[in-house]
Short mmCIF file of C-alpha atoms in Angstrom, two decimals:
data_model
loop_
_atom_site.label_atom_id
_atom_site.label_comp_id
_atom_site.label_asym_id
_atom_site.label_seq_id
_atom_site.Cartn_x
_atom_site.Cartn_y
_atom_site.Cartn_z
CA UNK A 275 0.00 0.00 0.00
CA UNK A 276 1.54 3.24 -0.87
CA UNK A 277 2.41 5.80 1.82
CA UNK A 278 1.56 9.26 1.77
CA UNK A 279 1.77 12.21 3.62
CA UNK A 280 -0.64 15.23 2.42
CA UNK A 281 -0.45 18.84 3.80
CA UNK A 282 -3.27 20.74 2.55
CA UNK A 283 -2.55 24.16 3.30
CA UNK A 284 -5.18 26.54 2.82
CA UNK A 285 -4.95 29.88 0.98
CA UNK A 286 -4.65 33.31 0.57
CA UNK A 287 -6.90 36.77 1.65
CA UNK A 288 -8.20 37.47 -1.73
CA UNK A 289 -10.91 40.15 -2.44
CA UNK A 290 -13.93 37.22 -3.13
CA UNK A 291 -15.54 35.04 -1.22
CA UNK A 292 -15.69 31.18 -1.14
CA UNK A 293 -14.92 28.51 -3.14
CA UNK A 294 -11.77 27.29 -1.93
CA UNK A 295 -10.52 23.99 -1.88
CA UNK A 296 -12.36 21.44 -0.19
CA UNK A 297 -11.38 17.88 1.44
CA UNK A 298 -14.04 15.54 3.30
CA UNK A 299 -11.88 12.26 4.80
CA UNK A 300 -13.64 9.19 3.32
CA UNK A 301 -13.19 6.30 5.98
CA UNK A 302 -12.56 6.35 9.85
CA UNK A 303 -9.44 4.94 9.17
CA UNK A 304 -8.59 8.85 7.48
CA UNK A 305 -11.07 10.54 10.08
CA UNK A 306 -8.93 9.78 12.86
CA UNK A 307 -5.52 11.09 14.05
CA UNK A 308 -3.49 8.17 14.60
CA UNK A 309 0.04 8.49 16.08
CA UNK A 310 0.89 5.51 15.95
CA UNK A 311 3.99 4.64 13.89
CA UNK A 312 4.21 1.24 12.94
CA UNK A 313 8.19 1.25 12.03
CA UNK A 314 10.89 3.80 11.00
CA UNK A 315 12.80 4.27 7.75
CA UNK A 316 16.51 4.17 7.60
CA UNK A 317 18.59 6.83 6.21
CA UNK A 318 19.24 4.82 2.60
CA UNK A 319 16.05 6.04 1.24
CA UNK A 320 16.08 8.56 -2.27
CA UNK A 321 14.68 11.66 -1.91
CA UNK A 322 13.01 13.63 -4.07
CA UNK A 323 10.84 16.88 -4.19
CA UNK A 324 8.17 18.64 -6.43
CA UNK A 325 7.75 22.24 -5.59
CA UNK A 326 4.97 24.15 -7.46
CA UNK A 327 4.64 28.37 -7.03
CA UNK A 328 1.58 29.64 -8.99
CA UNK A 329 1.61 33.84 -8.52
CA UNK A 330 1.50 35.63 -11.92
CA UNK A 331 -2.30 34.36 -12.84
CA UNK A 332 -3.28 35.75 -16.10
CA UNK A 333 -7.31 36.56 -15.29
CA UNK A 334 -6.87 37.61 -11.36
CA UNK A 335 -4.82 39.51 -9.26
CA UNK A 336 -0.99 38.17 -8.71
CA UNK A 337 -0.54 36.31 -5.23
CA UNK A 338 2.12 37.87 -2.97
CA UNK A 339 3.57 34.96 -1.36
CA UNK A 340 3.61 31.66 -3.21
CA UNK A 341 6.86 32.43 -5.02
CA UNK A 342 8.73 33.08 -1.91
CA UNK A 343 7.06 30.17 -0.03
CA UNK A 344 7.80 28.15 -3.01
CA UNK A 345 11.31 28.95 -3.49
CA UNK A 346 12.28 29.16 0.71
CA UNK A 347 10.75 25.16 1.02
CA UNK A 348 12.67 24.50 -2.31
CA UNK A 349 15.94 25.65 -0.33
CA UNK A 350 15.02 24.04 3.48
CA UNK A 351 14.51 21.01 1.09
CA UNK A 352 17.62 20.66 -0.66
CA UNK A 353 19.28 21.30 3.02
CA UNK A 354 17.41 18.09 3.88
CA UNK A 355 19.06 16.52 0.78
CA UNK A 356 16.21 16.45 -1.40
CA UNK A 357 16.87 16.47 -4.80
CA UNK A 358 13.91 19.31 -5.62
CA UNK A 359 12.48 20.22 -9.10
CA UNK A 360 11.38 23.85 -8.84
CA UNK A 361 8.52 25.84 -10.84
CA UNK A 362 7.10 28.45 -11.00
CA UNK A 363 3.68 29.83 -12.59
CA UNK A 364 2.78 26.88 -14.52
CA UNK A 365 -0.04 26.77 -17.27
CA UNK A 366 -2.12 24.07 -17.50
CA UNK A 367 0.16 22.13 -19.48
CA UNK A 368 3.20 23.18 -17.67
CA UNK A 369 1.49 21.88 -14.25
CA UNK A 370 0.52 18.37 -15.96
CA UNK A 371 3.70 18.09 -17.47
CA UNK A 372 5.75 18.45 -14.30
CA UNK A 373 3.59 16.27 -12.07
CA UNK A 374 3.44 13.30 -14.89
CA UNK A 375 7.27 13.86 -15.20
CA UNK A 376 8.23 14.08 -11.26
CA UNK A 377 5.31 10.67 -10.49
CA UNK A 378 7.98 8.90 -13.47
CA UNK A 379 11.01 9.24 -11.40
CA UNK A 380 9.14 7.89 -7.88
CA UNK A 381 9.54 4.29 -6.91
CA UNK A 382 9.00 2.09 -3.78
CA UNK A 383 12.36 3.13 -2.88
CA UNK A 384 11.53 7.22 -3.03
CA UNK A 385 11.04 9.65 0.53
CA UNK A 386 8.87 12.08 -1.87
CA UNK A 387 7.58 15.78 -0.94
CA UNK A 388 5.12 17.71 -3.16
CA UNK A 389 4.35 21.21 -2.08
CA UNK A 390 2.10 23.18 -3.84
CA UNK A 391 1.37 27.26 -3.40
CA UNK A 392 -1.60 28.72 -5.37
CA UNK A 393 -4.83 29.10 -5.77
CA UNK A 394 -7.17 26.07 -5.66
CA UNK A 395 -11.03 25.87 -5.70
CA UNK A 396 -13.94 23.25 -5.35
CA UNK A 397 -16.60 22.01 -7.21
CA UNK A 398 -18.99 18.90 -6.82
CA UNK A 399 -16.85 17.38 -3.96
CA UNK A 400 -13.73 17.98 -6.15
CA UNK A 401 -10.63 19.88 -5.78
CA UNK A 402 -8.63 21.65 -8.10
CA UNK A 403 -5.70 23.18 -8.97
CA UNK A 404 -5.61 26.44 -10.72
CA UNK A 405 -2.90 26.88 -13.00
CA UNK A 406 -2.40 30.55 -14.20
CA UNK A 407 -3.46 30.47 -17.64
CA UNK A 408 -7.20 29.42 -16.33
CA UNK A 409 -9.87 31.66 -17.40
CA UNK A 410 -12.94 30.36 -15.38
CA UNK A 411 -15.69 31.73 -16.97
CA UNK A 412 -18.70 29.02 -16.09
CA UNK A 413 -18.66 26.02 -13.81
CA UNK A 414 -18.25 23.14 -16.30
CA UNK A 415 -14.92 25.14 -17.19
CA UNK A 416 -13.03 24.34 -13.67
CA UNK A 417 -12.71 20.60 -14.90
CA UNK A 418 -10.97 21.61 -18.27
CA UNK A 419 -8.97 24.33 -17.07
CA UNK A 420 -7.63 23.09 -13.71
CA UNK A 421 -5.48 20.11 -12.02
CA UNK A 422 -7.70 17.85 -10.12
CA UNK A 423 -6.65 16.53 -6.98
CA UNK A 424 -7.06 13.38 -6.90
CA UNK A 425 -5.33 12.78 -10.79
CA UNK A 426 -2.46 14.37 -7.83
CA UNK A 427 -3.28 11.69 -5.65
CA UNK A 428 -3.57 8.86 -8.03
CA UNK A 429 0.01 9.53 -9.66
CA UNK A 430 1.61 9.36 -6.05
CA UNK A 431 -0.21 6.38 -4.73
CA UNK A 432 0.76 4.37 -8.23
CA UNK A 433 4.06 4.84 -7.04
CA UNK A 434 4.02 3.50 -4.11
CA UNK A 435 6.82 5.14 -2.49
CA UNK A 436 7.88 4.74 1.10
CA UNK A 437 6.71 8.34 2.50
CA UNK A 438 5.46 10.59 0.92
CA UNK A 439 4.44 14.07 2.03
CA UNK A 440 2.41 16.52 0.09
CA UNK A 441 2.05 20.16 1.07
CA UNK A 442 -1.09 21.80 -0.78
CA UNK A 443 -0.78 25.42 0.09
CA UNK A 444 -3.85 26.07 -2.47
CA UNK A 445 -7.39 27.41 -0.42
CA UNK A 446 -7.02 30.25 -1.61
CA UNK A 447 -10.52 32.26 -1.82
CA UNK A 448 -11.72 32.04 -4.98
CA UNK A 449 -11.11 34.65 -7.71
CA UNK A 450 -13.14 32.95 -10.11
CA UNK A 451 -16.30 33.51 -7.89
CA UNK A 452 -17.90 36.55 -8.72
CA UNK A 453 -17.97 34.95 -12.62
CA UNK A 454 -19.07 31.43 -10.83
CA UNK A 455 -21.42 33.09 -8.27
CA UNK A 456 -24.99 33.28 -9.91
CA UNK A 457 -24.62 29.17 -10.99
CA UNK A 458 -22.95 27.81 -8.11
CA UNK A 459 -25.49 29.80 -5.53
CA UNK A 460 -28.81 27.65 -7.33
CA UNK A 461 -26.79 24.17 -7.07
CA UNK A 462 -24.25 24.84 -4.20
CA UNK A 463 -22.00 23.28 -5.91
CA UNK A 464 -19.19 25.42 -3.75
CA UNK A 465 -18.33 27.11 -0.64
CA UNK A 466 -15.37 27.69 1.99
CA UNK A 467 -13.72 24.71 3.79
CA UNK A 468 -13.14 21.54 2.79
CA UNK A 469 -14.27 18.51 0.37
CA UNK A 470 -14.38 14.90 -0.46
CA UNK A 471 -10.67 13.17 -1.66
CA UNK A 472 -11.15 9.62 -2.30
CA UNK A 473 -8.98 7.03 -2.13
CA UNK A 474 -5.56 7.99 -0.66
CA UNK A 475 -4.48 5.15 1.33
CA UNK A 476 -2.10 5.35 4.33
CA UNK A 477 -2.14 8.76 4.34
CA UNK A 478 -1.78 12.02 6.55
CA UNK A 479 -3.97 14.73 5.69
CA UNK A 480 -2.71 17.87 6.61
CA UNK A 481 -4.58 21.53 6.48
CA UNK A 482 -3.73 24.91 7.24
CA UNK A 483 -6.72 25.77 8.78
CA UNK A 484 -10.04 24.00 9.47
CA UNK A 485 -13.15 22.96 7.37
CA UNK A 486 -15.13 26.52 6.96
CA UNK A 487 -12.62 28.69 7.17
CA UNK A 488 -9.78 30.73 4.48
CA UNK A 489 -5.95 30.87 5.28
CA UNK A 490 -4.31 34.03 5.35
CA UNK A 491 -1.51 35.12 2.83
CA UNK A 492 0.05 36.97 5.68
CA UNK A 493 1.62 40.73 6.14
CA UNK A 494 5.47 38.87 6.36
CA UNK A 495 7.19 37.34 3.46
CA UNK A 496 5.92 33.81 4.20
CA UNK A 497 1.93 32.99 4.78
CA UNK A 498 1.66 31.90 8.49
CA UNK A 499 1.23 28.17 7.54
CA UNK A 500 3.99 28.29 4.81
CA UNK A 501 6.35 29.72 7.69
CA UNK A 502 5.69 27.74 10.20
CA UNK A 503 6.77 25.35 7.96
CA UNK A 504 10.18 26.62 7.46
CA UNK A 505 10.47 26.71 10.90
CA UNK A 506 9.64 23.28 11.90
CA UNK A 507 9.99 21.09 8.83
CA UNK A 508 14.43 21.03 9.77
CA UNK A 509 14.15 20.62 13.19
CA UNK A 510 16.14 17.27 14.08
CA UNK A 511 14.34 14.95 15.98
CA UNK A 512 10.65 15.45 15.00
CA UNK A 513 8.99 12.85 12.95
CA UNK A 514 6.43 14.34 10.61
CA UNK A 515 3.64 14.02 13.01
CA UNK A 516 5.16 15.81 15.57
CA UNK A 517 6.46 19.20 13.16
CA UNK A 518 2.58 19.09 12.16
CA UNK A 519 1.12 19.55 15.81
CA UNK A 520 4.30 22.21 15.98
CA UNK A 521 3.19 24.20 13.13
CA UNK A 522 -0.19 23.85 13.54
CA UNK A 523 0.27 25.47 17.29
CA UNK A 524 2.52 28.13 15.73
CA UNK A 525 -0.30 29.10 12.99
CA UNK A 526 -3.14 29.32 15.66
CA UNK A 527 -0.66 31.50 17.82
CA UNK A 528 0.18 33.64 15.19
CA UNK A 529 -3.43 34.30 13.57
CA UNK A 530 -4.79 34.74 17.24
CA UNK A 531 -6.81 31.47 16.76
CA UNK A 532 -8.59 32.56 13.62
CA UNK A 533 -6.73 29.44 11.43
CA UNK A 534 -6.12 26.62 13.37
CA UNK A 535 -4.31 24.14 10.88
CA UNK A 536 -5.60 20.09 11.63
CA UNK A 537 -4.35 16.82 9.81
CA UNK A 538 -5.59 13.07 9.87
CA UNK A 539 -3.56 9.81 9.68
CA UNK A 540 -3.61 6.72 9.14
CA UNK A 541 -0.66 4.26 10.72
CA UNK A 542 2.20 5.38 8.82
CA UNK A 543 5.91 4.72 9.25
CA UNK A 544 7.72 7.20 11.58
CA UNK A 545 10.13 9.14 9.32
CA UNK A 546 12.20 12.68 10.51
CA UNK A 547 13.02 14.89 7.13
CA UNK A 548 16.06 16.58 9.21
CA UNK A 549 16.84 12.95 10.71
CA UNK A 550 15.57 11.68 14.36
CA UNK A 551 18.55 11.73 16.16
CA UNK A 552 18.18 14.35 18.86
CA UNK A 553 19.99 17.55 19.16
CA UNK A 554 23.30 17.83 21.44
CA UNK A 555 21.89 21.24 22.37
CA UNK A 556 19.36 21.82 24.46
CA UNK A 557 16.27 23.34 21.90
CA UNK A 558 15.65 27.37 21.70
CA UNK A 559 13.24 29.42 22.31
CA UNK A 560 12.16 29.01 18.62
CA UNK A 561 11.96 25.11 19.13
CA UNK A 562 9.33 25.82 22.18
CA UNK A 563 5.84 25.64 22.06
CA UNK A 564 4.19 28.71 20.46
CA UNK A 565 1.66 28.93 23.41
CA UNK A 566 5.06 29.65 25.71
CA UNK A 567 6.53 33.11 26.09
CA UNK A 568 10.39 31.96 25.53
CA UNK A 569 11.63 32.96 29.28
CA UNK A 570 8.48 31.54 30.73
CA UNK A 571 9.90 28.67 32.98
CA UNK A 572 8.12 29.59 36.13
CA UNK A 573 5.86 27.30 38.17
CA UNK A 574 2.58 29.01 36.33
CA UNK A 575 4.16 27.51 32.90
CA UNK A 576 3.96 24.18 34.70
CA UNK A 577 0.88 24.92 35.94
CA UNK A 578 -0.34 25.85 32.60
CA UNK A 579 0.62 22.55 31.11
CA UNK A 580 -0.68 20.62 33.63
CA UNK A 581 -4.16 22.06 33.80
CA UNK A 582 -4.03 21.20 29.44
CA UNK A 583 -3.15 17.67 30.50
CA UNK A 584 -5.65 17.57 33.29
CA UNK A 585 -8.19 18.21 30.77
CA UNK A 586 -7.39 16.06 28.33
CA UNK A 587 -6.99 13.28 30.81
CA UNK A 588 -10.72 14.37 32.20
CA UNK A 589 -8.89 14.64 36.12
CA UNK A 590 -11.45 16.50 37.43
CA UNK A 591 -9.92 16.87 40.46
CA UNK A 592 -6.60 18.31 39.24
CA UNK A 593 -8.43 20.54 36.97
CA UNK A 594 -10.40 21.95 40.39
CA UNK A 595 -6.63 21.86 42.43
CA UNK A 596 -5.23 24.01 39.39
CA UNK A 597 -8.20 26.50 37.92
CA UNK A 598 -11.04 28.19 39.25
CA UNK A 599 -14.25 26.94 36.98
CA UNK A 600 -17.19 28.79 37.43
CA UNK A 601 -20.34 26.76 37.13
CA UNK A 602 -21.24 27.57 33.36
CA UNK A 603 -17.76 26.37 32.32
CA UNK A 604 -17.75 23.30 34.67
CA UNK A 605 -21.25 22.56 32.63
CA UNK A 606 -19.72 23.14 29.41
CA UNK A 607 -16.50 21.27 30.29
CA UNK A 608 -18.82 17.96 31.30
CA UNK A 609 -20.82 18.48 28.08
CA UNK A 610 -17.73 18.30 26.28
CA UNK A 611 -16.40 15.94 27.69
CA UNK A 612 -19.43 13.85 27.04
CA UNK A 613 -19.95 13.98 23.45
CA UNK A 614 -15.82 13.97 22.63
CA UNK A 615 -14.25 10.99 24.36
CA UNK A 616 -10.46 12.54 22.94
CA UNK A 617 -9.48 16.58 23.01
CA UNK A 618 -6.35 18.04 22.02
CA UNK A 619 -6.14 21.22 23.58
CA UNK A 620 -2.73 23.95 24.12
CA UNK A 621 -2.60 26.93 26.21
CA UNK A 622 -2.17 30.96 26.12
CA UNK A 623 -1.73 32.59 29.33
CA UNK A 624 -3.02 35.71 29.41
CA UNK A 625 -2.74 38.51 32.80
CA UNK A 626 -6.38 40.18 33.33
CA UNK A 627 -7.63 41.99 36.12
CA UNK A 628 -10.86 41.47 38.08
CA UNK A 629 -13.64 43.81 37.26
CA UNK A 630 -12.66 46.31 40.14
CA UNK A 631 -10.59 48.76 39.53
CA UNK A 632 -7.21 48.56 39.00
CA UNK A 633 -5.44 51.81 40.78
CA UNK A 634 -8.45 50.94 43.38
CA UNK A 635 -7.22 47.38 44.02
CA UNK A 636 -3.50 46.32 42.33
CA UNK A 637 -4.02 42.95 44.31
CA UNK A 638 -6.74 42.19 41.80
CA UNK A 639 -4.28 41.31 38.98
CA UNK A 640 -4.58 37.37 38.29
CA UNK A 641 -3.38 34.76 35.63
CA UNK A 642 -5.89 33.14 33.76
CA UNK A 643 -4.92 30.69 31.11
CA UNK A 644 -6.94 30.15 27.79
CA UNK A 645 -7.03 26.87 26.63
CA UNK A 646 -7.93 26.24 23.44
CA UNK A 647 -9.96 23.12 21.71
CA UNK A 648 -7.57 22.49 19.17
CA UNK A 649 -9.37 19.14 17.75
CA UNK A 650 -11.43 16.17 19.33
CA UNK A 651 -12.27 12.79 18.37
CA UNK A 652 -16.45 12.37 19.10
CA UNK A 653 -18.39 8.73 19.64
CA UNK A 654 -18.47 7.60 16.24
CA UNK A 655 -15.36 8.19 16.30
CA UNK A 656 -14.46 10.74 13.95
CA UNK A 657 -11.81 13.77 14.53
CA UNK A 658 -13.63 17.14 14.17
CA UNK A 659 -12.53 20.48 14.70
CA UNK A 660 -14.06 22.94 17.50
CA UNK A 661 -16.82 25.32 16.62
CA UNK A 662 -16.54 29.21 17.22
CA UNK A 663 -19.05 28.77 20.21
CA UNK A 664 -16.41 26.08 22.19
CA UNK A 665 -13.47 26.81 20.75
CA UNK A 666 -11.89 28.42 23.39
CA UNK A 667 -12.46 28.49 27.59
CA UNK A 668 -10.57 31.44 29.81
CA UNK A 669 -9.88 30.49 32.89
CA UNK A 670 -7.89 32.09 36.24
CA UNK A 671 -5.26 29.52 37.65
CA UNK A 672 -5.73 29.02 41.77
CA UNK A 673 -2.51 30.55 43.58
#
């Protein structure tokens, strides 16, 4: 069974709405975040990259980043030893050409990463891939004038190669969707978040940001997914599950909770791109959890993680030695708890102050600590994402 790791990164701020692409897990087995790695890969493997940076479109406005995002994971790549075949603004033809071409050189042998910056839309529980010279005029166009997915998908898994990781930096809202909007509104045949990809195998799925919502392009040279990537995707000693939960808590941190990158698995070898021997040194503040301020080392930082722990683990009693619930969240907490037998959740202290006044009363200054509901696994056992109404839960630590 082939292998395959698949970062779906979503996209840019563009000035339209919706249609962005879309990805619905078929299968419990790719509902489900599963950490498990059944075995490791040894060092002998070939690897190879595909790197893909679509910015000069000929019929909407120019993206800002994917050409730098392209060309910076093109470089951390070949510092990994990749061999890397770089592009940039493909057509149509240019974009089939260089997928059939890269597919041709995989084998069972092959460590492969695909990354992929530009824009991307849905349609019909299909995803596409825009190339620049699209001119999406009406609906039926999108299947002649962009890359589908799962053709993507198909060429990898025929492959079969031992890993391989795909980085789909391509939800970018729409710019075909104010000619698209009068047909797709009477069929809703589209909308923001994510769709139906079919057939992937042993896969992870990986997504900057959660079903419903757009990524942002960012105000830096890098979108925040794309460089949180850069940040991560070298560090020795972190398989490819582990730089995913990394960057995923760097995005959330960074866009202040409004993109909160998720991923599903199935069992999949563990595998390090940077290798998984550990560092000599001990890690910097860059290495640390984006939820930490780098200097915060104190016994509130251990308090912090603990209480995230304690409610993950469902230790009521911990969670009432460590925060101060009042009863609304202790209600919400045991409804949660309830319907979602697994949360993942990370922290962000915060310092507030009681609603008396501060010059009045200085002592009033407390810690809280918001946690927030990063993913959760309900009864049926399916991984979902939080909704805006439980997303996140402020509370104050106890002294």
């Amino acid at each position: 069974m082939p292998r395959a790791f698949v970062i779906l990164a979503a996209s840019r701020d563009q000035p339209f709405q919706g249609g962005c692409i879309m990805i619905r897990l078929v299968g419990n087995c790719l509902a489900v975040v599963l950490m498990l790695a059944t075995c490791s890969i040894n060092a002998a493997e070939h690897k190879k990259a595909l790197v893909i940076g679509n910015a000069d479109y000929d019929y909407a406005d120019k993206l800002a980043n994917p050409e730098r995002d392209a060309t910076a994971i093109a470089t951390r790549l070949r510092s990994l030893g990749f061999y890397v075949t770089e592009k940039h603004s493909l057509t149509l033809r240019g974009m089939k050409e260089a997928l059939l071409d890269y597919s041709s050189t995989l084998n069972s042998d092959t460590i492969s990463v695909v990354y992929y910056a530009g824009h991307g839309v849905q349609k019909n529980n299909h995803n596409y891939l825009i190339p620049v010279d699209a001119n999406i005029q009406q609906s039926y166009e999108i299947e002649y004038s962009s890359v589908d997915l799962q053709m993507l998908l198909d060429a990898i898994n025929e492959a079969s190669p031992l890993l391989n990781l795909v980085l789909l930096d391509a939800c970018r809202d729409n710019p075909f969707e104010q000619n698209l909007y009068s047909a797709f509104r009477s069929v809703r045949q589209h909308g923001q978040g994510l769709t139906a990809v079919e057939s992937i195998g042993g896969a992870i799925l990986s997504f900057a940001t959660q079903p419903g919502n757009i990524a942002v392009d960012g105000v830096g040279d890098h979108s925040p997914y794309a460089g949180a990537l850069l940040q991560h995707i070298a560090t020795p000693g972190k398989s490819v599950q582990e730089f995913l939960n990394q960057v995923g808590l760097d995005v959330v941190a960074a866009t202040r909770g409004n993109q909160v990158p998720w991923y599903s698995s199935s069992p999949v070898p563990e595998y390090c791109l940077a290798g998984c021997e550990l560092p000599s040194h001990p890690p910097t503040a860059a290495h640390r959890t984006a939820f930490q301020a780098p200097n915060d080392t104190d016994r509130h930082s251990n308090k912090r993680a603990a209480l995230s722990d304690a409610i993950m683990q469902r230790d009521w009693p911990e969670i009432d030695r460590l925060a101060s619930l009042s009863a609304e969240q202790k209600a919400l907490l045991k409804d949660l708890f309830s319907q979602y037998p697994r949360m993942t959740v990370a922290w962000q202290d915060t310092v507030t102050r009681s609603l008396a006044s501060a010059n009045a009363h200085p002592e009033s200054n407390h810690e809280t600590v918001e946690i927030r509901i990063l993913e959760a696994i309900n009864r049926q056992g399916n991984r979902v994402l939080p909704s805006r109404g439980w997303r996140t839960l402020s509370v104050s630590l106890k002294p």
